[in-house]
Amino acid sequence: MPPKEDEKFFDQANKRILYSKQPLQKSIEKFVKFPIATSYEEGEPRLLVVSVDAAEGATVTFDSYEKGKDLNGKDIRKTVYYGQSSQEEKQQQQQPIVIEYNDGIKIQHVMASATLPEFFEYEEISGHKFWDGGLLSNTPIRELIQAHKDFWEYKLDSKELENSILEEASFNVPDLELYMVNLWHSDDDVAPSDPDGMTDRLKDIKLHDQYYVKESILQTHYIHLIERLIQLGISKKNNNNNNNNYELKNYINNILQNYTASIDTTEVPKKY
């Protein structure tokens, strides 16, 4: 592609060299059939593609699983997120950003997750401009866990979801088994001094895994501990009196109705 001129200050020395995304896009389309729409009921794998809304400064996850059904019973696939505006602005407008793709993930969504600003022009979808998700979340474990949680909150009603914690549901939410592949070196033998080496090293530092795995493991340990404490409370009740059993369940459910200390990627308070 020809150099992109400086349209702000018209500085002839400030030209941006960009590459065409067409070779990469054609290579992907050669091996992948779009759109990608998958279903849990059909035993199909789920594809999550993470990008960054360059204007809003927020991670955005595109999902091959459905988010609901329309009036005709057809699958709804969409991504809902908020930007990084202030809480006061959110209270005034309360309008999330919604991007719909009912047919499934398209090549544009994949390209949005692979658009490094140093090399490519923005990928524009529904009026929003996107960059590679690794700029804000690499590896996107938070987005993975949030998508898993949101999907099963949609699939199961609130009562069945509560019972799944108490091991009284006909179906339990499946666990996530996570494997991470780090493509970027976090360290190197020497600090490079040549321009190409420095650029390459900069990418390594920016895009290497930024997720502290030990924190995720600790959270999982706490979840398992809480589940075991709940089961202990049920199994160790003083007697088989139904009133005692009801009071215990009611007490646990009241705890689960409290709001969490942190919020999710949609900036909306969540209950336990």
PDB file of C-alpha atoms in Angstrom, residues 36-222:
ATOM      1  CA  ILE A  36     -19.036 -19.643  11.853  1.00  0.00           C
ATOM      2  CA  ALA A  37     -22.141 -20.426  13.908  1.00  0.00           C
ATOM      3  CA  THR A  38     -21.876 -23.289  16.395  1.00  0.00           C
ATOM      4  CA  SER A  39     -24.151 -24.850  18.990  1.00  0.00           C
ATOM      5  CA  TYR A  40     -23.583 -26.520  22.352  1.00  0.00           C
ATOM      6  CA  GLU A  41     -26.557 -28.834  21.741  1.00  0.00           C
ATOM      7  CA  GLU A  42     -24.890 -30.136  18.578  1.00  0.00           C
ATOM      8  CA  GLY A  43     -21.661 -30.821  20.444  1.00  0.00           C
ATOM      9  CA  GLU A  44     -19.819 -28.200  18.415  1.00  0.00           C
ATOM     10  CA  PRO A  45     -16.824 -26.226  19.711  1.00  0.00           C
ATOM     11  CA  ARG A  46     -17.241 -22.603  20.674  1.00  0.00           C
ATOM     12  CA  LEU A  47     -15.198 -19.884  18.998  1.00  0.00           C
ATOM     13  CA  LEU A  48     -14.488 -16.640  20.860  1.00  0.00           C
ATOM     14  CA  VAL A  49     -12.680 -13.884  18.973  1.00  0.00           C
ATOM     15  CA  VAL A  50     -11.376 -10.988  21.073  1.00  0.00           C
ATOM     16  CA  SER A  51     -10.689  -7.528  19.695  1.00  0.00           C
ATOM     17  CA  VAL A  52     -10.352  -3.951  20.980  1.00  0.00           C
ATOM     18  CA  ASP A  53     -12.677  -1.073  20.199  1.00  0.00           C
ATOM     19  CA  ALA A  54     -10.021   1.529  19.408  1.00  0.00           C
ATOM     20  CA  ALA A  55     -12.252   4.504  20.233  1.00  0.00           C
ATOM     21  CA  GLU A  56     -13.822   3.108  23.406  1.00  0.00           C
ATOM     22  CA  GLY A  57     -10.684   1.423  24.743  1.00  0.00           C
ATOM     23  CA  ALA A  58     -12.621  -1.738  25.620  1.00  0.00           C
ATOM     24  CA  THR A  59     -12.150  -5.416  24.808  1.00  0.00           C
ATOM     25  CA  VAL A  60     -14.887  -6.859  22.605  1.00  0.00           C
ATOM     26  CA  THR A  61     -15.653 -10.576  22.308  1.00  0.00           C
ATOM     27  CA  PHE A  62     -17.374 -12.056  19.249  1.00  0.00           C
ATOM     28  CA  ASP A  63     -19.031 -15.407  19.973  1.00  0.00           C
ATOM     29  CA  SER A  64     -20.067 -18.317  17.730  1.00  0.00           C
ATOM     30  CA  TYR A  65     -22.668 -19.489  20.302  1.00  0.00           C
ATOM     31  CA  GLU A  66     -26.136 -17.964  20.374  1.00  0.00           C
ATOM     32  CA  LYS A  67     -27.247 -15.359  22.915  1.00  0.00           C
ATOM     33  CA  GLY A  68     -30.989 -16.048  22.631  1.00  0.00           C
ATOM     34  CA  LYS A  69     -33.877 -16.596  20.217  1.00  0.00           C
ATOM     35  CA  ASP A  70     -35.916 -14.121  18.177  1.00  0.00           C
ATOM     36  CA  LEU A  71     -39.713 -14.212  17.783  1.00  0.00           C
ATOM     37  CA  ASN A  72     -39.360 -16.773  14.984  1.00  0.00           C
ATOM     38  CA  GLY A  73     -37.195 -19.050  17.096  1.00  0.00           C
ATOM     39  CA  LYS A  74     -34.005 -18.257  15.201  1.00  0.00           C
ATOM     40  CA  ASP A  75     -30.679 -17.845  16.979  1.00  0.00           C
ATOM     41  CA  ILE A  76     -29.520 -14.387  18.019  1.00  0.00           C
ATOM     42  CA  ARG A  77     -25.799 -13.742  18.004  1.00  0.00           C
ATOM     43  CA  LYS A  78     -24.599 -10.399  19.235  1.00  0.00           C
ATOM     44  CA  THR A  79     -21.957  -8.674  21.321  1.00  0.00           C
ATOM     45  CA  VAL A  80     -22.967  -6.147  23.967  1.00  0.00           C
ATOM     46  CA  TYR A  81     -20.396  -3.947  25.687  1.00  0.00           C
ATOM     47  CA  TYR A  82     -19.796  -0.540  27.220  1.00  0.00           C
ATOM     48  CA  GLY A  83     -16.942   1.817  26.519  1.00  0.00           C
ATOM     49  CA  GLN A  84     -14.669   3.327  29.132  1.00  0.00           C
ATOM     50  CA  SER A  85     -16.835   6.405  29.709  1.00  0.00           C
ATOM     51  CA  SER A  86     -17.356   7.657  33.240  1.00  0.00           C
ATOM     52  CA  GLN A  87     -19.978   6.153  35.529  1.00  0.00           C
ATOM     53  CA  GLU A  88     -21.867   9.465  35.417  1.00  0.00           C
ATOM     54  CA  GLU A  89     -22.128   9.254  31.631  1.00  0.00           C
ATOM     55  CA  LYS A  90     -23.332   5.643  31.895  1.00  0.00           C
ATOM     56  CA  GLN A  91     -26.080   6.667  34.318  1.00  0.00           C
ATOM     57  CA  GLN A  92     -27.222   9.392  31.949  1.00  0.00           C
ATOM     58  CA  GLN A  93     -27.362   7.327  28.767  1.00  0.00           C
ATOM     59  CA  GLN A  94     -27.458   3.661  29.873  1.00  0.00           C
ATOM     60  CA  GLN A  95     -26.989   2.658  26.254  1.00  0.00           C
ATOM     61  CA  PRO A  96     -24.600  -0.224  25.591  1.00  0.00           C
ATOM     62  CA  ILE A  97     -22.933  -0.781  22.237  1.00  0.00           C
ATOM     63  CA  VAL A  98     -24.575  -3.683  20.396  1.00  0.00           C
ATOM     64  CA  ILE A  99     -23.085  -5.457  17.372  1.00  0.00           C
ATOM     65  CA  GLU A 100     -25.275  -8.145  15.791  1.00  0.00           C
ATOM     66  CA  TYR A 101     -24.095 -11.061  13.634  1.00  0.00           C
ATOM     67  CA  ASN A 102     -26.911 -13.624  13.736  1.00  0.00           C
ATOM     68  CA  ASP A 103     -25.427 -15.738  10.933  1.00  0.00           C
ATOM     69  CA  GLY A 104     -22.223 -16.235  12.920  1.00  0.00           C
ATOM     70  CA  ILE A 105     -18.662 -14.967  13.101  1.00  0.00           C
ATOM     71  CA  LYS A 106     -17.476 -13.542   9.779  1.00  0.00           C
ATOM     72  CA  ILE A 107     -14.034 -12.905   8.354  1.00  0.00           C
ATOM     73  CA  GLN A 108     -14.339  -9.263   9.474  1.00  0.00           C
ATOM     74  CA  HIS A 109     -14.504 -10.349  13.126  1.00  0.00           C
ATOM     75  CA  VAL A 110     -11.414 -12.516  12.752  1.00  0.00           C
ATOM     76  CA  MET A 111      -9.536  -9.730  10.971  1.00  0.00           C
ATOM     77  CA  ALA A 112     -10.543  -7.328  13.748  1.00  0.00           C
ATOM     78  CA  SER A 113      -8.747  -9.598  16.212  1.00  0.00           C
ATOM     79  CA  ALA A 114      -5.601  -9.640  14.058  1.00  0.00           C
ATOM     80  CA  THR A 115      -5.252  -5.963  13.167  1.00  0.00           C
ATOM     81  CA  LEU A 116      -1.994  -4.750  14.670  1.00  0.00           C
ATOM     82  CA  PRO A 117      -1.979  -0.925  14.474  1.00  0.00           C
ATOM     83  CA  GLU A 118       1.691  -0.840  13.464  1.00  0.00           C
ATOM     84  CA  PHE A 119       0.944  -2.658  10.219  1.00  0.00           C
ATOM     85  CA  PHE A 120      -2.741  -2.483   9.288  1.00  0.00           C
ATOM     86  CA  GLU A 121      -5.588  -0.031   9.000  1.00  0.00           C
ATOM     87  CA  TYR A 122      -8.514  -0.417  11.406  1.00  0.00           C
ATOM     88  CA  GLU A 123     -11.067  -3.154  10.779  1.00  0.00           C
ATOM     89  CA  GLU A 124     -14.443  -1.418  10.820  1.00  0.00           C
ATOM     90  CA  ILE A 125     -17.589  -3.268  11.932  1.00  0.00           C
ATOM     91  CA  SER A 126     -20.987  -1.613  12.434  1.00  0.00           C
ATOM     92  CA  GLY A 127     -19.388   1.828  12.526  1.00  0.00           C
ATOM     93  CA  HIS A 128     -16.765   0.885  15.132  1.00  0.00           C
ATOM     94  CA  LYS A 129     -13.037   0.540  14.485  1.00  0.00           C
ATOM     95  CA  PHE A 130     -11.116  -2.396  15.913  1.00  0.00           C
ATOM     96  CA  TRP A 131      -7.553  -3.466  16.670  1.00  0.00           C
ATOM     97  CA  ASP A 132      -5.964  -6.710  17.852  1.00  0.00           C
ATOM     98  CA  GLY A 133      -7.390  -7.811  21.216  1.00  0.00           C
ATOM     99  CA  GLY A 134      -3.896  -8.541  22.504  1.00  0.00           C
ATOM    100  CA  LEU A 135      -3.350  -4.821  23.029  1.00  0.00           C
ATOM    101  CA  LEU A 136      -5.612  -4.912  26.100  1.00  0.00           C
ATOM    102  CA  SER A 137      -6.078  -8.557  26.997  1.00  0.00           C
ATOM    103  CA  ASN A 138      -3.491 -11.182  26.218  1.00  0.00           C
ATOM    104  CA  THR A 139      -4.161 -13.968  27.041  1.00  0.00           C
ATOM    105  CA  PRO A 140      -7.939 -13.172  27.215  1.00  0.00           C
ATOM    106  CA  ILE A 141      -8.769 -15.531  30.072  1.00  0.00           C
ATOM    107  CA  ARG A 142     -11.044 -12.952  31.700  1.00  0.00           C
ATOM    108  CA  GLU A 143     -13.111 -12.733  28.518  1.00  0.00           C
ATOM    109  CA  LEU A 144     -13.243 -16.531  28.274  1.00  0.00           C
ATOM    110  CA  ILE A 145     -14.511 -16.957  31.836  1.00  0.00           C
ATOM    111  CA  GLN A 146     -17.027 -14.130  31.425  1.00  0.00           C
ATOM    112  CA  ALA A 147     -18.388 -15.624  28.181  1.00  0.00           C
ATOM    113  CA  HIS A 148     -18.697 -19.055  29.833  1.00  0.00           C
ATOM    114  CA  LYS A 149     -20.583 -17.544  32.767  1.00  0.00           C
ATOM    115  CA  ASP A 150     -22.887 -15.441  30.569  1.00  0.00           C
ATOM    116  CA  PHE A 151     -23.763 -18.395  28.334  1.00  0.00           C
ATOM    117  CA  TRP A 152     -24.891 -20.621  31.175  1.00  0.00           C
ATOM    118  CA  GLU A 153     -26.795 -17.807  32.850  1.00  0.00           C
ATOM    119  CA  TYR A 154     -28.723 -17.560  29.572  1.00  0.00           C
ATOM    120  CA  LYS A 155     -29.153 -21.335  29.196  1.00  0.00           C
ATOM    121  CA  LEU A 156     -30.286 -22.094  32.752  1.00  0.00           C
ATOM    122  CA  ASP A 157     -32.969 -20.254  34.667  1.00  0.00           C
ATOM    123  CA  SER A 158     -31.950 -18.654  37.958  1.00  0.00           C
ATOM    124  CA  LYS A 159     -33.445 -21.449  40.072  1.00  0.00           C
ATOM    125  CA  GLU A 160     -31.678 -24.212  38.170  1.00  0.00           C
ATOM    126  CA  LEU A 161     -28.442 -22.235  38.278  1.00  0.00           C
ATOM    127  CA  GLU A 162     -28.706 -21.984  42.070  1.00  0.00           C
ATOM    128  CA  ASN A 163     -29.481 -25.692  42.341  1.00  0.00           C
ATOM    129  CA  SER A 164     -26.424 -26.533  40.256  1.00  0.00           C
ATOM    130  CA  ILE A 165     -24.297 -25.086  43.063  1.00  0.00           C
ATOM    131  CA  LEU A 166     -26.194 -27.211  45.582  1.00  0.00           C
ATOM    132  CA  GLU A 167     -25.797 -30.302  43.384  1.00  0.00           C
ATOM    133  CA  GLU A 168     -29.566 -30.675  43.108  1.00  0.00           C
ATOM    134  CA  ALA A 169     -29.932 -29.742  39.443  1.00  0.00           C
ATOM    135  CA  SER A 170     -30.641 -32.178  36.624  1.00  0.00           C
ATOM    136  CA  PHE A 171     -27.717 -30.589  34.777  1.00  0.00           C
ATOM    137  CA  ASN A 172     -24.505 -29.095  36.130  1.00  0.00           C
ATOM    138  CA  VAL A 173     -22.565 -26.344  34.396  1.00  0.00           C
ATOM    139  CA  PRO A 174     -19.481 -27.927  32.794  1.00  0.00           C
ATOM    140  CA  ASP A 175     -16.037 -26.890  33.982  1.00  0.00           C
ATOM    141  CA  LEU A 176     -13.561 -25.124  31.732  1.00  0.00           C
ATOM    142  CA  GLU A 177     -10.322 -26.894  30.849  1.00  0.00           C
ATOM    143  CA  LEU A 178      -7.765 -24.282  29.847  1.00  0.00           C
ATOM    144  CA  TYR A 179      -4.542 -24.623  27.866  1.00  0.00           C
ATOM    145  CA  MET A 180      -2.377 -21.586  27.123  1.00  0.00           C
ATOM    146  CA  VAL A 181       0.132 -21.178  24.289  1.00  0.00           C
ATOM    147  CA  ASN A 182       2.412 -18.157  24.597  1.00  0.00           C
ATOM    148  CA  LEU A 183       3.663 -17.014  21.183  1.00  0.00           C
ATOM    149  CA  TRP A 184       5.612 -14.002  22.434  1.00  0.00           C
ATOM    150  CA  HIS A 185       8.838 -14.144  24.448  1.00  0.00           C
ATOM    151  CA  SER A 186       8.664 -12.378  27.792  1.00  0.00           C
ATOM    152  CA  ASP A 187      12.471 -12.202  28.006  1.00  0.00           C
ATOM    153  CA  ASP A 188      15.431 -12.202  25.633  1.00  0.00           C
ATOM    154  CA  ASP A 189      19.181 -12.772  25.835  1.00  0.00           C
ATOM    155  CA  VAL A 190      20.067  -9.172  25.051  1.00  0.00           C
ATOM    156  CA  ALA A 191      18.270  -5.888  24.483  1.00  0.00           C
ATOM    157  CA  PRO A 192      18.434  -5.194  20.721  1.00  0.00           C
ATOM    158  CA  SER A 193      19.863  -1.926  19.401  1.00  0.00           C
ATOM    159  CA  ASP A 194      18.898  -2.089  15.706  1.00  0.00           C
ATOM    160  CA  PRO A 195      15.499  -0.630  14.628  1.00  0.00           C
ATOM    161  CA  ASP A 196      14.038  -3.944  13.404  1.00  0.00           C
ATOM    162  CA  GLY A 197      15.143  -5.777  16.527  1.00  0.00           C
ATOM    163  CA  MET A 198      13.745  -3.063  18.780  1.00  0.00           C
ATOM    164  CA  THR A 199      10.413  -3.129  16.946  1.00  0.00           C
ATOM    165  CA  ASP A 200      10.249  -6.901  17.264  1.00  0.00           C
ATOM    166  CA  ARG A 201      11.152  -6.768  20.955  1.00  0.00           C
ATOM    167  CA  LEU A 202       8.505  -4.112  21.534  1.00  0.00           C
ATOM    168  CA  LYS A 203       5.872  -6.488  20.125  1.00  0.00           C
ATOM    169  CA  ASP A 204       7.138  -9.272  22.397  1.00  0.00           C
ATOM    170  CA  ILE A 205       6.734  -7.110  25.488  1.00  0.00           C
ATOM    171  CA  LYS A 206       3.357  -5.680  24.464  1.00  0.00           C
ATOM    172  CA  LEU A 207       1.791  -8.970  23.429  1.00  0.00           C
ATOM    173  CA  HIS A 208       3.329 -11.587  25.708  1.00  0.00           C
ATOM    174  CA  ASP A 209       0.973 -13.194  28.222  1.00  0.00           C
ATOM    175  CA  GLN A 210      -0.128 -10.528  30.689  1.00  0.00           C
ATOM    176  CA  TYR A 211      -2.486 -12.727  32.663  1.00  0.00           C
ATOM    177  CA  TYR A 212      -1.270 -13.787  36.068  1.00  0.00           C
ATOM    178  CA  VAL A 213      -2.201 -17.472  36.034  1.00  0.00           C
ATOM    179  CA  LYS A 214      -1.701 -17.890  39.795  1.00  0.00           C
ATOM    180  CA  GLU A 215      -4.549 -15.427  40.423  1.00  0.00           C
ATOM    181  CA  SER A 216      -6.891 -17.518  38.287  1.00  0.00           C
ATOM    182  CA  ILE A 217      -5.841 -20.692  40.106  1.00  0.00           C
ATOM    183  CA  LEU A 218      -6.428 -18.989  43.462  1.00  0.00           C
ATOM    184  CA  GLN A 219      -9.910 -17.910  42.366  1.00  0.00           C
ATOM    185  CA  THR A 220     -10.687 -21.470  41.298  1.00  0.00           C
ATOM    186  CA  HIS A 221      -9.530 -22.757  44.690  1.00  0.00           C
ATOM    187  CA  TYR A 222     -11.867 -20.331  46.451  1.00  0.00           C
TER     188      TYR A 222
END
